[in-house]
């Protein structure tokens, strides 16, 4: 079973698990944890429910550590309802339980729910730790509520006696920058009581690039270049090649995926995909789609840029899934975790969801975007 987990072959790993269970062979916690980790990474929804059912029949399930791992797996899979149900039934929730729920809800775009859980935790007399505040900052960014986020940041030291770490400063910069408050983020960095790390400057640099603030972005880039030139080189190249992963079934099972890159023409159904993409592109424009030409990293005319944008990997993956899945089923797309979904693809997914009447779940940088009827759970702001 371990070998199949290492390969990402969830189906075979689950088959072995069933065989062991049928033969009454005891399965240790490390194996369960390994399998749950892989299931969460590929958001295999049905397998997540199956392994939960397996665990509930064992003595291991009485341990809070195991219940927290199941909770984390559900949230990684985007199974919000199941996560809420499980969280409500955990009899003795510990700090990890609350941390997991808050961070998981925020990563799925449910910022308001995450803040509600944080409020419930404090009302119950709990004292948050540093990890919990990272989830709170994330939640505030999804809500575009920097005022509440900064109040929580101040409360860390003033109310709870927690000295902010560099991760917290990065989290606040992400919160400010992702919601468009780039100048405030820069000022926040300048007023830090300790020397900002390269991660802080790199975070703001990338957010400036995303929001088109080239002036501040260049300042950050110069600082990054001074601190570690190799980091700037890697980031400069990142985003030119994006890999998208498409589950051929409603669940993103790793051993049943197709891989798409921008402008990809390597697949057997290539002609069909591009023909459908071209036809859908007409409907998209009629529905208000305007190509974000600034995200076409090519020195060509605007028409060529628009064509290149239409062939971004995430759009190709979406079209391929439309062609290879039953009508009205949800579409699940997984993007390489090192890249954030580009604004143009994000806009396109919203319009496509409205045109085809499908729910689209796109995973990018560990964050889920739940798109339905033209609206995304991230409210068009995401770190």
Tab-separated table of C-alpha atoms in Angstrom:
chain	number	residue	atom	x	y	z
A	1	UNK	CA	0.000	0.000	0.000
A	2	UNK	CA	2.870	2.361	0.786
A	3	UNK	CA	4.259	1.913	-2.709
A	4	UNK	CA	0.959	2.838	-4.315
A	5	UNK	CA	0.742	5.902	-2.067
A	6	UNK	CA	4.223	6.976	-3.136
A	7	UNK	CA	3.143	6.639	-6.763
A	8	UNK	CA	-0.074	8.537	-6.116
A	9	UNK	CA	-2.069	5.487	-7.204
A	10	UNK	CA	-5.025	6.014	-4.894
A	11	UNK	CA	-7.263	3.373	-6.441
A	12	UNK	CA	-4.761	0.572	-5.932
A	13	UNK	CA	-3.916	1.788	-2.444
A	14	UNK	CA	-7.614	1.700	-1.547
A	15	UNK	CA	-7.937	-1.765	-3.080
A	16	UNK	CA	-5.108	-3.036	-0.860
A	17	UNK	CA	-6.690	-1.327	2.138
A	18	UNK	CA	-9.955	-3.162	1.496
A	19	UNK	CA	-8.137	-6.496	1.172
A	20	UNK	CA	-6.302	-5.971	4.450
A	21	UNK	CA	-9.540	-4.984	6.140
A	22	UNK	CA	-11.383	-8.046	4.805
A	23	UNK	CA	-8.601	-10.309	6.069
A	24	UNK	CA	-8.720	-8.639	9.504
A	25	UNK	CA	-5.110	-7.509	9.172
A	26	UNK	CA	-4.382	-4.577	11.441
A	27	UNK	CA	-3.454	-1.361	9.656
A	28	UNK	CA	-1.253	1.056	11.554
A	29	UNK	CA	-1.905	4.755	11.952
A	30	UNK	CA	1.147	5.816	9.859
A	31	UNK	CA	-0.300	4.039	6.819
A	32	UNK	CA	-3.692	5.636	7.282
A	33	UNK	CA	-2.061	9.052	7.657
A	34	UNK	CA	0.024	8.546	4.536
A	35	UNK	CA	-3.024	7.556	2.522
A	36	UNK	CA	-5.073	10.482	3.846
A	37	UNK	CA	-2.272	12.887	2.944
A	38	UNK	CA	-2.191	11.682	-0.667
A	39	UNK	CA	-5.988	11.712	-0.908
A	40	UNK	CA	-6.002	15.313	0.297
A	41	UNK	CA	-3.289	16.316	-2.166
A	42	UNK	CA	-5.332	15.128	-5.153
A	43	UNK	CA	-8.726	15.994	-3.638
A	44	UNK	CA	-10.111	12.471	-4.120
A	45	UNK	CA	-13.548	13.046	-2.609
A	46	UNK	CA	-15.022	9.550	-2.701
A	47	UNK	CA	-11.833	7.971	-1.422
A	48	UNK	CA	-11.802	10.487	1.441
A	49	UNK	CA	-15.254	9.350	2.525
A	50	UNK	CA	-14.296	5.683	2.192
A	51	UNK	CA	-11.205	5.954	4.362
A	52	UNK	CA	-13.207	7.896	6.945
A	53	UNK	CA	-15.695	5.019	7.076
A	54	UNK	CA	-12.808	2.579	7.470
A	55	UNK	CA	-11.336	4.529	10.361
A	56	UNK	CA	-14.646	4.874	12.177
A	57	UNK	CA	-14.679	1.082	12.553
A	58	UNK	CA	-11.280	1.025	14.260
A	59	UNK	CA	-10.063	1.842	17.754
A	60	UNK	CA	-7.742	4.415	16.218
A	61	UNK	CA	-10.669	6.716	15.525
A	62	UNK	CA	-11.101	7.496	19.213
A	63	UNK	CA	-7.841	9.468	19.091
A	64	UNK	CA	-8.213	13.205	18.519
A	65	UNK	CA	-5.118	13.142	16.293
A	66	UNK	CA	-6.865	10.803	13.863
A	67	UNK	CA	-10.060	12.854	13.799
A	68	UNK	CA	-8.010	15.974	13.080
A	69	UNK	CA	-6.286	14.212	10.180
A	70	UNK	CA	-9.653	13.241	8.708
A	71	UNK	CA	-10.841	16.828	9.143
A	72	UNK	CA	-7.762	18.123	7.343
A	73	UNK	CA	-8.273	15.607	4.524
A	74	UNK	CA	-11.892	16.658	4.038
A	75	UNK	CA	-10.924	20.326	3.858
A	76	UNK	CA	-8.100	19.601	1.414
A	77	UNK	CA	-10.666	17.812	-0.760
A	78	UNK	CA	-13.027	20.775	-0.615
A	79	UNK	CA	-15.647	18.723	1.247
A	80	UNK	CA	-16.871	21.621	3.350
A	81	UNK	CA	-20.182	20.132	4.473
A	82	UNK	CA	-18.501	16.909	5.602
A	83	UNK	CA	-15.821	18.913	7.407
A	84	UNK	CA	-18.455	20.944	9.260
A	85	UNK	CA	-20.306	17.769	10.245
A	86	UNK	CA	-17.138	16.106	11.504
A	87	UNK	CA	-15.957	19.206	13.359
A	88	UNK	CA	-19.279	19.375	15.167
A	89	UNK	CA	-18.991	15.769	16.345
A	90	UNK	CA	-15.415	15.863	17.661
A	91	UNK	CA	-16.032	15.540	21.413
A	92	UNK	CA	-12.794	17.062	22.699
A	93	UNK	CA	-11.531	19.478	20.080
A	94	UNK	CA	-7.979	20.631	20.696
A	95	UNK	CA	-6.063	23.600	19.323
A	96	UNK	CA	-5.132	21.654	16.194
A	97	UNK	CA	-8.819	20.965	15.500
A	98	UNK	CA	-9.634	24.671	15.532
A	99	UNK	CA	-6.490	25.605	13.584
A	100	UNK	CA	-7.286	23.039	10.906
A	101	UNK	CA	-10.879	24.196	10.535
A	102	UNK	CA	-10.034	27.901	10.330
A	103	UNK	CA	-7.181	27.490	7.847
A	104	UNK	CA	-9.110	24.946	5.774
A	105	UNK	CA	-12.201	27.129	5.469
A	106	UNK	CA	-10.078	30.133	4.518
A	107	UNK	CA	-8.190	28.161	1.867
A	108	UNK	CA	-11.493	27.101	0.353
A	109	UNK	CA	-12.655	30.702	0.143
A	110	UNK	CA	-15.056	30.557	3.090
A	111	UNK	CA	-13.547	33.503	4.918
A	112	UNK	CA	-16.663	34.465	6.839
A	113	UNK	CA	-17.118	30.916	8.119
A	114	UNK	CA	-13.460	30.848	9.169
A	115	UNK	CA	-13.846	34.066	11.173
A	116	UNK	CA	-17.041	32.703	12.743
A	117	UNK	CA	-15.131	29.616	13.902
A	118	UNK	CA	-12.355	31.841	15.284
A	119	UNK	CA	-14.937	33.902	17.181
A	120	UNK	CA	-16.568	30.737	18.522
A	121	UNK	CA	-13.162	29.515	19.693
A	122	UNK	CA	-12.473	32.711	21.633
A	123	UNK	CA	-15.971	32.779	23.147
A	124	UNK	CA	-15.361	29.247	24.414
A	125	UNK	CA	-12.356	30.574	26.321
A	126	UNK	CA	-9.693	29.351	23.929
A	127	UNK	CA	-6.388	31.138	23.485
A	128	UNK	CA	-5.230	31.147	19.852
A	129	UNK	CA	-1.710	30.227	18.817
A	130	UNK	CA	0.398	31.698	16.048
A	131	UNK	CA	-0.766	29.163	13.464
A	132	UNK	CA	-4.378	30.139	13.996
A	133	UNK	CA	-3.654	33.776	13.213
A	134	UNK	CA	-2.179	32.802	9.848
A	135	UNK	CA	-5.555	31.290	9.004
A	136	UNK	CA	-7.321	34.414	10.258
A	137	UNK	CA	-5.216	36.677	8.010
A	138	UNK	CA	-5.990	34.372	5.096
A	139	UNK	CA	-9.705	34.553	5.907
A	140	UNK	CA	-9.655	38.350	6.079
A	141	UNK	CA	-7.993	38.505	2.666
A	142	UNK	CA	-10.814	36.447	1.139
A	143	UNK	CA	-13.287	38.868	2.720
A	144	UNK	CA	-11.264	41.887	1.542
A	145	UNK	CA	-11.486	43.137	5.118
A	146	UNK	CA	-8.038	44.481	5.939
A	147	UNK	CA	-9.341	46.528	8.869
A	148	UNK	CA	-10.434	43.421	10.730
A	149	UNK	CA	-7.242	41.678	9.678
A	150	UNK	CA	-5.056	44.424	11.133
A	151	UNK	CA	-7.084	44.423	14.349
A	152	UNK	CA	-6.396	40.700	14.686
A	153	UNK	CA	-2.706	41.317	13.993
A	154	UNK	CA	-2.545	43.912	16.769
A	155	UNK	CA	-4.405	41.607	19.155
A	156	UNK	CA	-1.711	38.955	18.756
A	157	UNK	CA	0.717	40.796	21.011
A	158	UNK	CA	-1.587	43.144	22.906
A	159	UNK	CA	-4.246	40.625	23.909
A	160	UNK	CA	-2.672	37.188	23.590
A	161	UNK	CA	1.008	37.936	24.154
A	162	UNK	CA	2.133	36.325	20.897
A	163	UNK	CA	5.202	37.849	19.269
A	164	UNK	CA	4.610	37.896	15.497
A	165	UNK	CA	7.011	35.713	13.529
A	166	UNK	CA	8.253	36.357	10.010
A	167	UNK	CA	5.481	34.070	8.745
A	168	UNK	CA	2.933	36.402	10.312
A	169	UNK	CA	4.467	39.415	8.596
A	170	UNK	CA	4.344	37.546	5.293
A	171	UNK	CA	0.707	36.686	6.022
A	172	UNK	CA	-0.210	40.326	6.633
A	173	UNK	CA	1.603	41.444	3.470
A	174	UNK	CA	-0.352	38.815	1.525
A	175	UNK	CA	-3.583	40.006	3.092
A	176	UNK	CA	-2.912	43.645	2.226
A	177	UNK	CA	-1.424	43.029	-1.202
A	178	UNK	CA	-3.953	40.482	-2.422
A	179	UNK	CA	-6.764	42.951	-1.770
A	180	UNK	CA	-4.959	45.684	-3.705
A	181	UNK	CA	-3.525	47.652	-0.771
A	182	UNK	CA	0.014	47.537	-2.136
A	183	UNK	CA	1.164	50.906	-0.787
A	184	UNK	CA	-0.113	49.962	2.656
A	185	UNK	CA	1.729	46.653	2.392
A	186	UNK	CA	4.950	48.480	1.497
A	187	UNK	CA	4.498	50.872	4.422
A	188	UNK	CA	3.784	47.926	6.714
A	189	UNK	CA	7.087	46.330	5.698
A	190	UNK	CA	9.005	49.564	6.228
A	191	UNK	CA	7.614	49.823	9.770
A	192	UNK	CA	8.407	46.240	10.761
A	193	UNK	CA	10.307	46.067	14.079
A	194	UNK	CA	12.705	43.497	12.604
A	195	UNK	CA	14.582	43.174	9.339
A	196	UNK	CA	12.180	41.949	6.618
A	197	UNK	CA	13.154	38.596	5.147
A	198	UNK	CA	13.438	37.908	1.442
A	199	UNK	CA	10.100	36.071	1.662
A	200	UNK	CA	8.411	39.306	2.724
A	201	UNK	CA	9.843	41.280	-0.200
A	202	UNK	CA	9.270	38.465	-2.668
A	203	UNK	CA	5.633	38.199	-1.601
A	204	UNK	CA	5.004	41.887	-2.228
A	205	UNK	CA	6.966	41.766	-5.489
A	206	UNK	CA	4.727	39.015	-6.849
A	207	UNK	CA	1.558	40.774	-5.710
A	208	UNK	CA	2.710	43.994	-7.392
A	209	UNK	CA	3.247	42.050	-10.598
A	210	UNK	CA	-0.245	40.587	-10.360
A	211	UNK	CA	-1.886	43.961	-9.747
A	212	UNK	CA	0.218	45.775	-12.331
A	213	UNK	CA	2.054	48.063	-9.887
A	214	UNK	CA	5.361	47.981	-11.732
A	215	UNK	CA	6.962	50.833	-9.804
A	216	UNK	CA	6.647	49.273	-6.351
A	217	UNK	CA	7.244	45.845	-7.832
A	218	UNK	CA	10.568	46.997	-9.264
A	219	UNK	CA	11.656	48.338	-5.872
A	220	UNK	CA	10.854	44.962	-4.313
A	221	UNK	CA	12.587	43.118	-7.143
A	222	UNK	CA	15.759	45.147	-6.625
A	223	UNK	CA	15.766	44.248	-2.931
A	224	UNK	CA	15.169	40.573	-3.721
A	225	UNK	CA	18.034	40.706	-6.221
A	226	UNK	CA	20.349	42.079	-3.536
A	227	UNK	CA	19.330	39.470	-0.965
A	228	UNK	CA	19.320	36.444	-3.272
A	229	UNK	CA	19.545	36.928	-7.061
A	230	UNK	CA	18.653	33.279	-7.711
A	231	UNK	CA	15.228	33.766	-6.133
A	232	UNK	CA	14.466	36.555	-8.557
A	233	UNK	CA	15.544	34.442	-11.520
A	234	UNK	CA	13.277	31.588	-10.472
A	235	UNK	CA	10.308	33.885	-9.954
A	236	UNK	CA	10.955	35.647	-13.255
A	237	UNK	CA	10.704	32.348	-15.090
A	238	UNK	CA	7.762	31.049	-13.073
A	239	UNK	CA	4.405	31.505	-14.730
A	240	UNK	CA	5.749	31.178	-18.278
A	241	UNK	CA	4.944	27.502	-18.186
A	242	UNK	CA	1.840	26.450	-16.290
A	243	UNK	CA	0.800	22.857	-15.768
A	244	UNK	CA	-2.844	22.060	-15.215
A	245	UNK	CA	-4.153	18.725	-14.022
A	246	UNK	CA	-7.536	17.430	-15.015
A	247	UNK	CA	-9.304	14.518	-13.373
A	248	UNK	CA	-11.006	12.394	-16.015
A	249	UNK	CA	-13.552	11.424	-13.392
A	250	UNK	CA	-15.490	13.698	-11.021
A	251	UNK	CA	-12.715	13.132	-8.482
A	252	UNK	CA	-9.153	14.271	-9.061
A	253	UNK	CA	-7.532	10.838	-8.702
A	254	UNK	CA	-3.850	11.191	-9.468
A	255	UNK	CA	-3.501	8.031	-11.529
A	256	UNK	CA	-6.312	9.223	-13.834
A	257	UNK	CA	-5.181	12.702	-14.822
A	258	UNK	CA	-4.270	14.552	-17.957
A	259	UNK	CA	-1.677	17.271	-17.981
A	260	UNK	CA	-2.058	20.477	-19.971
A	261	UNK	CA	0.342	23.321	-20.595
A	262	UNK	CA	-0.248	26.660	-22.275
A	263	UNK	CA	-0.617	26.126	-26.021
A	264	UNK	CA	-0.486	22.346	-25.562
A	265	UNK	CA	-1.099	20.346	-28.775
A	266	UNK	CA	0.191	16.971	-27.605
A	267	UNK	CA	-3.108	15.230	-26.849
A	268	UNK	CA	-4.952	12.830	-29.128
A	269	UNK	CA	-8.170	14.846	-28.901
A	270	UNK	CA	-6.293	18.088	-29.548
A	271	UNK	CA	-8.356	19.129	-32.608
A	272	UNK	CA	-11.616	18.531	-30.780
A	273	UNK	CA	-10.484	20.536	-27.745
A	274	UNK	CA	-9.354	23.555	-29.755
A	275	UNK	CA	-12.459	23.511	-31.957
A	276	UNK	CA	-14.678	23.508	-28.879
A	277	UNK	CA	-12.522	26.183	-27.258
A	278	UNK	CA	-12.835	28.413	-30.315
A	279	UNK	CA	-16.615	27.993	-30.426
A	280	UNK	CA	-16.969	28.599	-26.702
A	281	UNK	CA	-14.702	31.634	-27.014
A	282	UNK	CA	-17.346	33.335	-29.163
A	283	UNK	CA	-20.009	32.754	-26.495
A	284	UNK	CA	-17.603	33.948	-23.808
A	285	UNK	CA	-17.075	37.277	-25.557
A	286	UNK	CA	-20.827	37.661	-26.008
A	287	UNK	CA	-21.169	37.070	-22.260
A	288	UNK	CA	-18.689	39.806	-21.396
A	289	UNK	CA	-15.295	38.091	-21.501
A	290	UNK	CA	-12.520	40.601	-22.208
A	291	UNK	CA	-9.011	39.106	-22.514
A	292	UNK	CA	-6.535	40.433	-19.945
A	293	UNK	CA	-3.808	41.087	-22.500
A	294	UNK	CA	-1.256	42.094	-19.869
A	295	UNK	CA	-1.047	38.422	-18.867
A	296	UNK	CA	0.001	37.331	-22.356
A	297	UNK	CA	3.774	37.177	-21.968
A	298	UNK	CA	4.452	37.620	-25.678
A	299	UNK	CA	5.748	40.530	-27.745
A	300	UNK	CA	3.041	40.260	-30.420
A	301	UNK	CA	-0.067	42.151	-31.518
A	302	UNK	CA	-3.204	42.207	-29.363
A	303	UNK	CA	-5.071	39.660	-31.477
A	304	UNK	CA	-2.234	37.156	-31.126
A	305	UNK	CA	-2.091	37.826	-27.392
A	306	UNK	CA	-5.820	37.120	-27.081
A	307	UNK	CA	-5.381	33.850	-28.981
A	308	UNK	CA	-2.496	32.835	-26.714
A	309	UNK	CA	-4.524	33.622	-23.600
A	310	UNK	CA	-7.393	31.476	-24.823
A	311	UNK	CA	-4.992	28.532	-25.007
A	312	UNK	CA	-3.774	28.800	-21.411
A	313	UNK	CA	-3.480	25.427	-19.718
A	314	UNK	CA	-6.337	25.944	-17.280
A	315	UNK	CA	-8.764	26.762	-20.091
A	316	UNK	CA	-7.603	23.729	-22.082
A	317	UNK	CA	-8.088	21.513	-19.033
A	318	UNK	CA	-11.556	22.947	-18.486
A	319	UNK	CA	-12.617	22.326	-22.096
A	320	UNK	CA	-11.204	18.798	-22.084
A	321	UNK	CA	-13.128	18.040	-18.908
A	322	UNK	CA	-16.315	19.396	-20.479
A	323	UNK	CA	-15.859	17.034	-23.401
A	324	UNK	CA	-15.027	13.999	-21.267
A	325	UNK	CA	-17.525	14.178	-18.420
A	326	UNK	CA	-21.282	13.655	-18.042
A	327	UNK	CA	-23.522	16.686	-18.437
A	328	UNK	CA	-24.185	18.775	-15.320
A	329	UNK	CA	-21.392	17.151	-13.321
A	330	UNK	CA	-18.896	19.439	-11.637
A	331	UNK	CA	-15.505	20.101	-13.198
A	332	UNK	CA	-12.337	19.757	-11.115
A	333	UNK	CA	-9.047	21.264	-12.241
A	334	UNK	CA	-5.741	21.084	-10.387
A	335	UNK	CA	-2.975	23.564	-11.048
A	336	UNK	CA	0.694	23.168	-10.252
A	337	UNK	CA	1.055	24.434	-6.670
A	338	UNK	CA	3.965	26.715	-7.539
A	339	UNK	CA	1.764	28.972	-9.654
A	340	UNK	CA	-1.269	31.066	-8.947
A	341	UNK	CA	-4.144	30.941	-11.425
A	342	UNK	CA	-3.866	33.941	-13.733
A	343	UNK	CA	-6.562	36.608	-13.661
A	344	UNK	CA	-7.589	35.913	-17.254
A	345	UNK	CA	-8.153	32.208	-16.594
A	346	UNK	CA	-10.030	33.066	-13.414
A	347	UNK	CA	-12.337	35.413	-15.323
A	348	UNK	CA	-12.806	32.825	-18.055
A	349	UNK	CA	-13.772	30.083	-15.586
A	350	UNK	CA	-16.479	32.304	-14.117
A	351	UNK	CA	-17.995	32.982	-17.519
A	352	UNK	CA	-17.675	29.354	-18.636
A	353	UNK	CA	-19.469	28.166	-15.492
A	354	UNK	CA	-22.362	30.461	-16.325
A	355	UNK	CA	-22.523	29.447	-19.991
A	356	UNK	CA	-22.386	25.672	-19.477
A	357	UNK	CA	-24.287	25.587	-16.185
A	358	UNK	CA	-21.586	23.660	-14.366
A	359	UNK	CA	-19.847	24.127	-11.062
A	360	UNK	CA	-16.075	24.381	-11.444
A	361	UNK	CA	-13.622	23.701	-8.635
A	362	UNK	CA	-10.122	24.905	-9.457
A	363	UNK	CA	-7.227	24.294	-7.090
A	364	UNK	CA	-4.318	26.720	-7.287
A	365	UNK	CA	-1.458	27.288	-4.834
A	366	UNK	CA	-3.259	25.110	-2.289
A	367	UNK	CA	-6.369	27.283	-2.559
A	368	UNK	CA	-9.749	26.149	-3.883
A	369	UNK	CA	-11.871	28.341	-6.140
A	370	UNK	CA	-15.507	27.229	-6.113
A	371	UNK	CA	-17.043	28.779	-9.233
A	372	UNK	CA	-20.777	28.613	-9.825
A	373	UNK	CA	-23.049	30.617	-12.138
A	374	UNK	CA	-20.354	33.201	-12.793
A	375	UNK	CA	-19.380	33.779	-9.165
A	376	UNK	CA	-16.244	32.548	-7.386
A	377	UNK	CA	-15.958	31.852	-3.673
A	378	UNK	CA	-12.804	34.007	-3.510
A	379	UNK	CA	-14.804	37.146	-4.387
A	380	UNK	CA	-12.121	37.875	-7.007
A	381	UNK	CA	-9.438	38.408	-4.385
A	382	UNK	CA	-7.046	35.620	-3.573
A	383	UNK	CA	-3.487	35.391	-2.179
